[in-house]
mmCIF file of C-alpha atoms and ligand atoms in Angstrom:
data_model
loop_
_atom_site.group_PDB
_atom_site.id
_atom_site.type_symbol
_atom_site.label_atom_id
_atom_site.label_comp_id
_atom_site.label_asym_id
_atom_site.label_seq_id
_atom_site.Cartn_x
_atom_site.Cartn_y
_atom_site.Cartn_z
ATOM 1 C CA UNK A 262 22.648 -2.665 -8.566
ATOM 2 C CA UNK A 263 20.411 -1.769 -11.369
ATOM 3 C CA UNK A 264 21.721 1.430 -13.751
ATOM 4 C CA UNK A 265 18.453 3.417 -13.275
ATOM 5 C CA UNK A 266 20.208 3.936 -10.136
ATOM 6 C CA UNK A 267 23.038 6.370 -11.752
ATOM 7 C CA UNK A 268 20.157 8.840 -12.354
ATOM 8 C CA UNK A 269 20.607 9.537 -8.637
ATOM 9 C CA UNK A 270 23.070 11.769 -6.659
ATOM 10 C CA UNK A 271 26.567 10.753 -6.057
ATOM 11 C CA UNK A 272 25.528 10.148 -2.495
ATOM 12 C CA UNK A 273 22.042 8.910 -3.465
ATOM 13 C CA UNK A 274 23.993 6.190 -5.405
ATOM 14 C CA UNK A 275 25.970 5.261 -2.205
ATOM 15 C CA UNK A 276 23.579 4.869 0.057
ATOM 16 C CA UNK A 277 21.154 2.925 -1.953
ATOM 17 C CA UNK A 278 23.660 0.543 -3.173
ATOM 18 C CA UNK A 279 24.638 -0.370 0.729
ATOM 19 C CA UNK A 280 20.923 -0.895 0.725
ATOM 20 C CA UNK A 281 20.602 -2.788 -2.030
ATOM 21 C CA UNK A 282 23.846 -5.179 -1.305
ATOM 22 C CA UNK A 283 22.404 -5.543 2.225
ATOM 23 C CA UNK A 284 19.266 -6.846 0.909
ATOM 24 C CA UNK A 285 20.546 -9.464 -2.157
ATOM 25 C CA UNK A 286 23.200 -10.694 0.624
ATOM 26 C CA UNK A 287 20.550 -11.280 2.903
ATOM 27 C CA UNK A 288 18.265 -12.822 0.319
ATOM 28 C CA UNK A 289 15.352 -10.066 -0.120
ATOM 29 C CA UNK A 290 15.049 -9.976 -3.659
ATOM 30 C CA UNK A 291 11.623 -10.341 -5.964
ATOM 31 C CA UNK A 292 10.865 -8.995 -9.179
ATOM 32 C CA UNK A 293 7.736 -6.997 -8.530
ATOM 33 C CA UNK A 294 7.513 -4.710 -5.395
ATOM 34 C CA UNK A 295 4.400 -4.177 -3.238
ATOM 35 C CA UNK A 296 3.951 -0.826 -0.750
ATOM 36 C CA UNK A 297 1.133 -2.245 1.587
ATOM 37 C CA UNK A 298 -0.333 0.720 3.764
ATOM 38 C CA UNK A 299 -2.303 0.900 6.923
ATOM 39 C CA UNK A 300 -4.332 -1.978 7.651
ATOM 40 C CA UNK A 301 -3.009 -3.534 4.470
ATOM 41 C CA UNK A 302 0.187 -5.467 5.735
ATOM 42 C CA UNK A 303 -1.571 -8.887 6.493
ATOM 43 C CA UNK A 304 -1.473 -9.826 2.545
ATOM 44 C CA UNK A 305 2.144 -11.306 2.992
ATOM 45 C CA UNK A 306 0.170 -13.647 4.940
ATOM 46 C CA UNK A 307 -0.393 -14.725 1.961
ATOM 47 C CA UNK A 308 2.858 -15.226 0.369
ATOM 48 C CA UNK A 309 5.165 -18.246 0.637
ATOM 49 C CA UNK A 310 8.934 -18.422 0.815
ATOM 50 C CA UNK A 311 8.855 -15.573 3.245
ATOM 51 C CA UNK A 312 11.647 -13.962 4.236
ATOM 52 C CA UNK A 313 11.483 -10.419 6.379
ATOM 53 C CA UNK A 314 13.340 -7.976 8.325
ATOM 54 C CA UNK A 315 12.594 -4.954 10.177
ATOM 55 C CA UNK A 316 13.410 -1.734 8.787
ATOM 56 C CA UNK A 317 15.660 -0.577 11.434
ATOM 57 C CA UNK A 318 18.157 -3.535 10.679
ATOM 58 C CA UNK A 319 18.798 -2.305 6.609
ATOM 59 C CA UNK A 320 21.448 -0.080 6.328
ATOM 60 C CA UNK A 321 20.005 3.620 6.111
ATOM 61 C CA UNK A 322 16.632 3.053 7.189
ATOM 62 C CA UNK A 323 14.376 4.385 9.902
ATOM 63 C CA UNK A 324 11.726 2.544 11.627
ATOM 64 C CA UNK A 325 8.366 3.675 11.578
ATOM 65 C CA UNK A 326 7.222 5.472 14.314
ATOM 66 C CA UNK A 327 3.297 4.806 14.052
ATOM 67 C CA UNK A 328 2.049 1.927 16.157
ATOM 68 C CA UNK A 329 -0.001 0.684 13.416
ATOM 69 C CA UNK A 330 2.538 0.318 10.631
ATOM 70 C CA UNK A 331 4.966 -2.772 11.158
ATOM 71 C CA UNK A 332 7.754 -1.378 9.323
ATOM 72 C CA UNK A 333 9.142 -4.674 7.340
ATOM 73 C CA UNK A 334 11.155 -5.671 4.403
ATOM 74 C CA UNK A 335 10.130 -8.983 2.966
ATOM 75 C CA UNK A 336 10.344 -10.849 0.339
ATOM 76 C CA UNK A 337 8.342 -14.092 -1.059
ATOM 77 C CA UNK A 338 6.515 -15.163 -3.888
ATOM 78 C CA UNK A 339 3.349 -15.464 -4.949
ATOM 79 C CA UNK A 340 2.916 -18.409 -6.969
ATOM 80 C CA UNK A 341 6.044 -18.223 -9.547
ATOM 81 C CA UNK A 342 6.297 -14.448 -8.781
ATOM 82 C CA UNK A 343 9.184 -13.311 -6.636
ATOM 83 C CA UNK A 344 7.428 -10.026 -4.197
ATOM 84 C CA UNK A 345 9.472 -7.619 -2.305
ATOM 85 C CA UNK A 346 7.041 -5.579 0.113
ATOM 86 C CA UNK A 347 7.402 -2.826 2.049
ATOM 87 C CA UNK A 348 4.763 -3.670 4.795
ATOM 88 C CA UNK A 349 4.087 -0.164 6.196
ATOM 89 C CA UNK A 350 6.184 3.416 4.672
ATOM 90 C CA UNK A 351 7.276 6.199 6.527
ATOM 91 C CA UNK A 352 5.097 9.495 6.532
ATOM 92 C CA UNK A 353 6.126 12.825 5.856
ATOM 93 C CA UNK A 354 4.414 13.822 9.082
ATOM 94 C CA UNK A 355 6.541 11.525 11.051
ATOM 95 C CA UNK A 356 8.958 14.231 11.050
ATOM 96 C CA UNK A 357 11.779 13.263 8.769
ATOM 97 C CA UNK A 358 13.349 15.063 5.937
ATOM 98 C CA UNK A 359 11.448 14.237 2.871
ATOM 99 C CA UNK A 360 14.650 12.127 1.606
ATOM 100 C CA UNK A 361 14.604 10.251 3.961
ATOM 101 C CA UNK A 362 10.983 8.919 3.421
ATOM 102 C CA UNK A 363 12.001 8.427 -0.330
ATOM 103 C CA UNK A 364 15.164 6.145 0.326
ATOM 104 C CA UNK A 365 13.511 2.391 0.980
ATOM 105 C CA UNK A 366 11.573 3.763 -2.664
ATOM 106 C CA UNK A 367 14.607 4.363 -4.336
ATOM 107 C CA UNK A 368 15.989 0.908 -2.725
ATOM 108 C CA UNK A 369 13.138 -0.699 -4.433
ATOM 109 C CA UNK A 370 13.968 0.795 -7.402
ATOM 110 C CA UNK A 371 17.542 -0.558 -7.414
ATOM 111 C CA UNK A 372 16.916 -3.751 -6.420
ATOM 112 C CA UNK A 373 16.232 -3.854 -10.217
ATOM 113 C CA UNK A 374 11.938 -4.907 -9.684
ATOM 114 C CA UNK A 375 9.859 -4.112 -12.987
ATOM 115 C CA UNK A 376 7.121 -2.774 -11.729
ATOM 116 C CA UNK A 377 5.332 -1.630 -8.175
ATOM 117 C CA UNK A 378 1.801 -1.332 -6.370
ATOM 118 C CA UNK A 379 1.560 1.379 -3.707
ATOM 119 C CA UNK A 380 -1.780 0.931 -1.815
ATOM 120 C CA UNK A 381 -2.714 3.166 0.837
ATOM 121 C CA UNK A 382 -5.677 3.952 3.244
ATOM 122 C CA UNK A 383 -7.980 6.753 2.319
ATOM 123 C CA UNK A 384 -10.567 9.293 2.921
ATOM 124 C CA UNK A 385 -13.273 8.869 -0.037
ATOM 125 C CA UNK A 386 -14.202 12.356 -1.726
ATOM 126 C CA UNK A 387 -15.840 11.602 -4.138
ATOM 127 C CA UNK A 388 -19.351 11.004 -3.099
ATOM 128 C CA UNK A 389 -20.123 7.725 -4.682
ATOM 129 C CA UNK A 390 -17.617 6.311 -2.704
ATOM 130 C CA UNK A 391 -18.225 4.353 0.041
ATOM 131 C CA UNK A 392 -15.848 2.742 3.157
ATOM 132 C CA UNK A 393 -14.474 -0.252 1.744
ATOM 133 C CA UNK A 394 -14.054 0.734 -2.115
ATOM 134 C CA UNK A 395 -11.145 0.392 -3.720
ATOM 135 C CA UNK A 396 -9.540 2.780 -6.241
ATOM 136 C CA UNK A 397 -6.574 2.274 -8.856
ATOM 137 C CA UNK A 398 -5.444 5.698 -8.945
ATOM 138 C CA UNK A 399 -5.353 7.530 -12.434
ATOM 139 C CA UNK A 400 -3.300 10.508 -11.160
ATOM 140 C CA UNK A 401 -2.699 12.234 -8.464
ATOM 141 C CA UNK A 402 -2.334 15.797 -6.738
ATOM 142 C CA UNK A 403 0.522 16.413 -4.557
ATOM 143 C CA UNK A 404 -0.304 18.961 -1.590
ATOM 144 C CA UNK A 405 3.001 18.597 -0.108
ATOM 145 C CA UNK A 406 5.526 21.426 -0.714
ATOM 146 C CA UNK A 407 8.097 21.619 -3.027
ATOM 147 C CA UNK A 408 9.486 18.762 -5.298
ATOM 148 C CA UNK A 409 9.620 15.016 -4.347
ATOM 149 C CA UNK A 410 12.934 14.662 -6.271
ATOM 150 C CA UNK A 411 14.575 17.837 -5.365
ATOM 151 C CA UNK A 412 18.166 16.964 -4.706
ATOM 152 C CA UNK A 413 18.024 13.228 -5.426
ATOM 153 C CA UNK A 414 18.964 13.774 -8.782
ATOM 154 C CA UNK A 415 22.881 13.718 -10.659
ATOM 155 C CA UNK A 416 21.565 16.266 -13.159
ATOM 156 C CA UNK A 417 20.289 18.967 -10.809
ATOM 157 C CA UNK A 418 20.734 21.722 -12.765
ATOM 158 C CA UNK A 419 17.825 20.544 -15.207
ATOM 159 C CA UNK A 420 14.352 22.127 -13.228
ATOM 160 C CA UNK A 421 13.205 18.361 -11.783
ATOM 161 C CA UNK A 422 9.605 19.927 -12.938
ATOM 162 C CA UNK A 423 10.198 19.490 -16.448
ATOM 163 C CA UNK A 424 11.456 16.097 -16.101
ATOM 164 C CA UNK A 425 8.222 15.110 -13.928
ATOM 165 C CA UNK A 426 6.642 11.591 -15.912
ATOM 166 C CA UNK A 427 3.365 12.122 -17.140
ATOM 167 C CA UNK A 428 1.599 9.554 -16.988
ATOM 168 C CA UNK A 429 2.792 8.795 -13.123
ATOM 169 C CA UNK A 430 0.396 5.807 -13.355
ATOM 170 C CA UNK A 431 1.401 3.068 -16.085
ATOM 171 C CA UNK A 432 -1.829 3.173 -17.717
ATOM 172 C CA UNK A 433 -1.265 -0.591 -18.455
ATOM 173 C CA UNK A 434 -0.629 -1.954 -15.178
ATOM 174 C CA UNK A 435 -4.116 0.164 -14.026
ATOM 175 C CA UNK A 436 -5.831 -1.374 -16.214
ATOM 176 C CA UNK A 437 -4.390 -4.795 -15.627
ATOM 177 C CA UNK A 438 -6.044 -4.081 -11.882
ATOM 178 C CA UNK A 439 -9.679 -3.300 -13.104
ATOM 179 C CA UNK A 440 -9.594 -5.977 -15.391
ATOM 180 C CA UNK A 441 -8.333 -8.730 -12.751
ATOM 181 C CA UNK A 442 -10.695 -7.117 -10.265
ATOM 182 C CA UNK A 443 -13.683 -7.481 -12.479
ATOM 183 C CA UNK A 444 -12.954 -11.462 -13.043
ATOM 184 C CA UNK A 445 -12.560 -11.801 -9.357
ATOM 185 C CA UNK A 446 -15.385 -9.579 -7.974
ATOM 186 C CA UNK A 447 -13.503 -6.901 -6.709
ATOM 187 C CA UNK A 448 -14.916 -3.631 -7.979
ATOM 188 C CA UNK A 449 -13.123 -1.159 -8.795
ATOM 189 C CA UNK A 450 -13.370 2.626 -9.043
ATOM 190 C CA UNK A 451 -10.454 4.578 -11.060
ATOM 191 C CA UNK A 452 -9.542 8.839 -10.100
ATOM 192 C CA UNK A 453 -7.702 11.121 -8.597
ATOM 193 C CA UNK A 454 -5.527 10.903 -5.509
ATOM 194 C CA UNK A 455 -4.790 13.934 -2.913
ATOM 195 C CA UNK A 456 -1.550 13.952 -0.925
ATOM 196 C CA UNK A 457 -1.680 16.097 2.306
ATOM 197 C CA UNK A 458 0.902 16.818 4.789
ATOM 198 C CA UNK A 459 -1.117 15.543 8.113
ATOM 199 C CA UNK A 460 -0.979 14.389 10.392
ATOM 200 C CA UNK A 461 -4.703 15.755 10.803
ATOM 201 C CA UNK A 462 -6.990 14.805 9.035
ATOM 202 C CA UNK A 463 -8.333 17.827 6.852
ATOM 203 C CA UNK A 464 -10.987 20.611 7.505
ATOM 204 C CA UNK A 465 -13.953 20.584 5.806
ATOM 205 C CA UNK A 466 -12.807 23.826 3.698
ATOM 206 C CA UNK A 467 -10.013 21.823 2.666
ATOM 207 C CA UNK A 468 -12.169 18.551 1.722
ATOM 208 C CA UNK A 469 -14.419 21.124 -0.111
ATOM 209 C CA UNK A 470 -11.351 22.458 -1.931
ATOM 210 C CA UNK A 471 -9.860 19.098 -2.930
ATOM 211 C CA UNK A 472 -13.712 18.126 -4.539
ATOM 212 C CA UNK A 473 -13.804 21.233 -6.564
ATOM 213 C CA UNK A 474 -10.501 20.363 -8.083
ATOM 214 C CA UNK A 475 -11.467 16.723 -9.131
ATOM 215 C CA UNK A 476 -10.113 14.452 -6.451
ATOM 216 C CA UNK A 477 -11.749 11.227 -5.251
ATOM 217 C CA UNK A 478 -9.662 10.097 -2.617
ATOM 218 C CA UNK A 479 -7.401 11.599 -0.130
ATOM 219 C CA UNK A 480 -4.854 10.417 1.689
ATOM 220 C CA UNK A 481 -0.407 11.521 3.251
ATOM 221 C CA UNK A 482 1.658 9.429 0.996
ATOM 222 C CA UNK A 483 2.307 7.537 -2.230
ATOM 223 C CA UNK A 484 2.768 10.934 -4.585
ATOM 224 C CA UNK A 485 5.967 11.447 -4.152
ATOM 225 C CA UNK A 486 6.703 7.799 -3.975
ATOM 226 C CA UNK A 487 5.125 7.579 -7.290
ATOM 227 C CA UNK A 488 6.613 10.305 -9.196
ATOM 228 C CA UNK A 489 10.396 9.250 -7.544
ATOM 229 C CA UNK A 490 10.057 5.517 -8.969
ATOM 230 C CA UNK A 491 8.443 6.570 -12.535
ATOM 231 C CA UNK A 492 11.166 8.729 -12.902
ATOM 232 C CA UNK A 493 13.622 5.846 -12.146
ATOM 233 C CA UNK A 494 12.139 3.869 -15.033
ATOM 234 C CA UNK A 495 9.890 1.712 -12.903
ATOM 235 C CA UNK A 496 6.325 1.304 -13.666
ATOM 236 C CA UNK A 497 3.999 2.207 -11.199
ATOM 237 C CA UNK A 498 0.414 1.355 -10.266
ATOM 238 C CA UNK A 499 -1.940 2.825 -7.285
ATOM 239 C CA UNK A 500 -4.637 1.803 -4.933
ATOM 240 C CA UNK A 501 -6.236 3.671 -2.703
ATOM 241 C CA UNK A 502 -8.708 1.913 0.319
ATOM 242 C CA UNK A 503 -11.452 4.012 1.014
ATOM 243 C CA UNK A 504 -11.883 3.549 4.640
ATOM 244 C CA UNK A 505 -14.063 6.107 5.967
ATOM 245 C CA UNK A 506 -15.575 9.423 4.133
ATOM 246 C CA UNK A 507 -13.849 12.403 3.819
ATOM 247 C CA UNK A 508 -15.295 14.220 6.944
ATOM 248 C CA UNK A 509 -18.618 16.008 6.741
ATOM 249 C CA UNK A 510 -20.573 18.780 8.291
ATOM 250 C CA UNK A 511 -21.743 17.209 11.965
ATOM 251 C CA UNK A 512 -19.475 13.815 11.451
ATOM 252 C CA UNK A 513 -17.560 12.909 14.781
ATOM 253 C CA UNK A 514 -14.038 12.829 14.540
ATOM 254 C CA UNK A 515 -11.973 10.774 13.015
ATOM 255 C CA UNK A 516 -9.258 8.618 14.798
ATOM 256 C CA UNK A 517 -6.760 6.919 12.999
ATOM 257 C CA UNK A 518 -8.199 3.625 14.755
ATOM 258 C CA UNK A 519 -11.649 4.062 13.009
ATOM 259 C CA UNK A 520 -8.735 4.126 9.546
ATOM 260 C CA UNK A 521 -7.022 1.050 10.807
ATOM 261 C CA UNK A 522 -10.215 -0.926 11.383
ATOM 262 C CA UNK A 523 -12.043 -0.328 8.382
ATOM 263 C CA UNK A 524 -8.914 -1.261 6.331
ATOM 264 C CA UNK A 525 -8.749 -4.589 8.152
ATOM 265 C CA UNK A 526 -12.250 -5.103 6.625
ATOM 266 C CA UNK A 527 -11.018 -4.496 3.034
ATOM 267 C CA UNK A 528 -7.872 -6.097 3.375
ATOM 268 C CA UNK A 529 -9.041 -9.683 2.180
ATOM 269 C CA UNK A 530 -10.687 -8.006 -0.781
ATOM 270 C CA UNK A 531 -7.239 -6.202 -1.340
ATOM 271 C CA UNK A 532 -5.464 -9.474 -0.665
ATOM 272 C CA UNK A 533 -7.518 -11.600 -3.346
ATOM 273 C CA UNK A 534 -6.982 -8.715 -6.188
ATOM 274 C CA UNK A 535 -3.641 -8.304 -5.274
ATOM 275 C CA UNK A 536 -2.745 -12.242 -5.333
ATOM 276 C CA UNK A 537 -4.734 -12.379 -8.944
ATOM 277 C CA UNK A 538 -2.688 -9.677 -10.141
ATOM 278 C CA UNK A 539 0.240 -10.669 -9.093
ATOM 279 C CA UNK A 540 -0.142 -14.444 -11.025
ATOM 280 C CA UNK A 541 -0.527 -12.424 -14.246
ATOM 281 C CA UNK A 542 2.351 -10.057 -14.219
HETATM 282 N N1 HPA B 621 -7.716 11.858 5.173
HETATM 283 C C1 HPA B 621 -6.386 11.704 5.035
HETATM 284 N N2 HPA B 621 -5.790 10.546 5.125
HETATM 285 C C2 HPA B 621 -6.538 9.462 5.346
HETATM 286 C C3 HPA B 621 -7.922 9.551 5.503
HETATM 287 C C4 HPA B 621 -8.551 10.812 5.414
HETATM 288 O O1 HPA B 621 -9.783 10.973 5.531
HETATM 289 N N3 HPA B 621 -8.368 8.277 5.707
HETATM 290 C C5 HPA B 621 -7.286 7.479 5.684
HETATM 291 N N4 HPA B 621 -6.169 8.182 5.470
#
């Protein structure tokens, strides 16, 4: 087990290391992790050397309950680099205790990886944004309450505020992701990510809100993820899909289906980026 995992709670320790034993014994092991959200999980199509297991079967974990996320562990490589991907996450609106969500993120963190991409599905804000762009995310606002890390820590008597990493986002990794987008025609944008409870989509007050305050994307997850594994000395990167506009005055509704679709149209474009990147790290 890697020692940024003694940052964590006695019991934090305990139950990632069963984690992380379960997974080297079973031979799930890489050296760069990979969060691939909604509509995203076909890039391990991509890898060789595959070897996955459901989420249910890892000691500590809960399944996802949303049709459209698979819920895997796997691992495989992409050309000489070793990937360990989480192929669908838990949401906070599925209901579980916000630890909970965190642990397969503080897994990956043990499992001793160097650096991760969390990718999710998005509403675009920003209104140069179109379905189908892609984002690296700069920073983020969190719209959940209360801390990510609150009680996963050893040292909780330190306020987990002051010890929040700033920058969240390893500015090098981001722009390793522009740069290999621009040689392989993949544009991307860079901004601001929003974190909402859901699982509704939001009103248009709260869209309105989230533009006045400088966010370009919006989405229920990778936040906390972020701020948990760059506090455990892992760099992080973020992508955000833009699969359908942040809903406006006399749009139809928006079904989670319309989400899934549109980020089965960007996922080869996420899939060619992801496989550049991934030969230069
Ligand atoms: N809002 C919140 N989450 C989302 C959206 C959205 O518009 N699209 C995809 N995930």
């Amino acid at each position: 087990m890697n020692s940024r995992v003694e940052l964590l709670s006695d019991l934090w320790q305990q139950r990632v290391s069963t984690a992380v034993h379960w997974l080297d014994e079973n031979g799930l092991t890489g050296s760069v992790g990979l969060v691939l959200g909604s509509g995203l999980g076909n890039f391990v199509d991509s890898l060789t050397d595959i070897t996955a297991v459901d989420y249910g079967d890892i000691p500590g974990f809960h399944s996802t309950s949303v049709a459209e996320h698979s819920g895997r562990m796997i691992s495989g490589k992409a050309g000489d680099t070793t990937v360990l991907v989480m192929q669908g996450r838990l949401h906070p609106y599925e209901g579980l205790p916000y630890d909970e969500l965190l642990l397969p993120i503080a897994v990956l963190a043990g499992t001793g990886i160097n650096s991760v991409v969390l990718t999710n599905a998005a509403g675009g804000l920003n209104h140069q944004y179109e379905p189908g762009d892609l984002m690296v995310i700069r920073d983020h606002v969190d719209m959940h309450t209360g801390d990510p890390l609150r009680g996963l820590l050893k040292d909780k008597g330190q306020t987990v505020r002051s010890l929040r990493p700033s920058p969240v986002y390893d500015r090098e990794l981001s722009r390793l992701l522009v740069n290999t987008g621009a040689e392989n025609d993949v544009a991307m944008h860079t901004g601001v990510y929003a974190s909402m409870w859901g699982p509704c989509y939001e009103t248009r007050a709260e869209i309105g809100m989230l533009r006045r305050v400088g966010c370009d994307t919006v989405g229920m997850s990778t936040a906390a993820e972020a701020v948990l594994l760059s506090r455990l000395g892992v760099k992080v990167a973020g992508i955000s899909c833009v699969t359908n506009p942040a809903r406006e005055v006399g749009q139809p509704e928006l079904s989670h289906q319309d989400v899934v679709e549109t980020g089965l149209k960007v996922r080869d474009k996420v899939s060619r980026l992801l496989l550049a990147y991934l030969s230069k790290i």
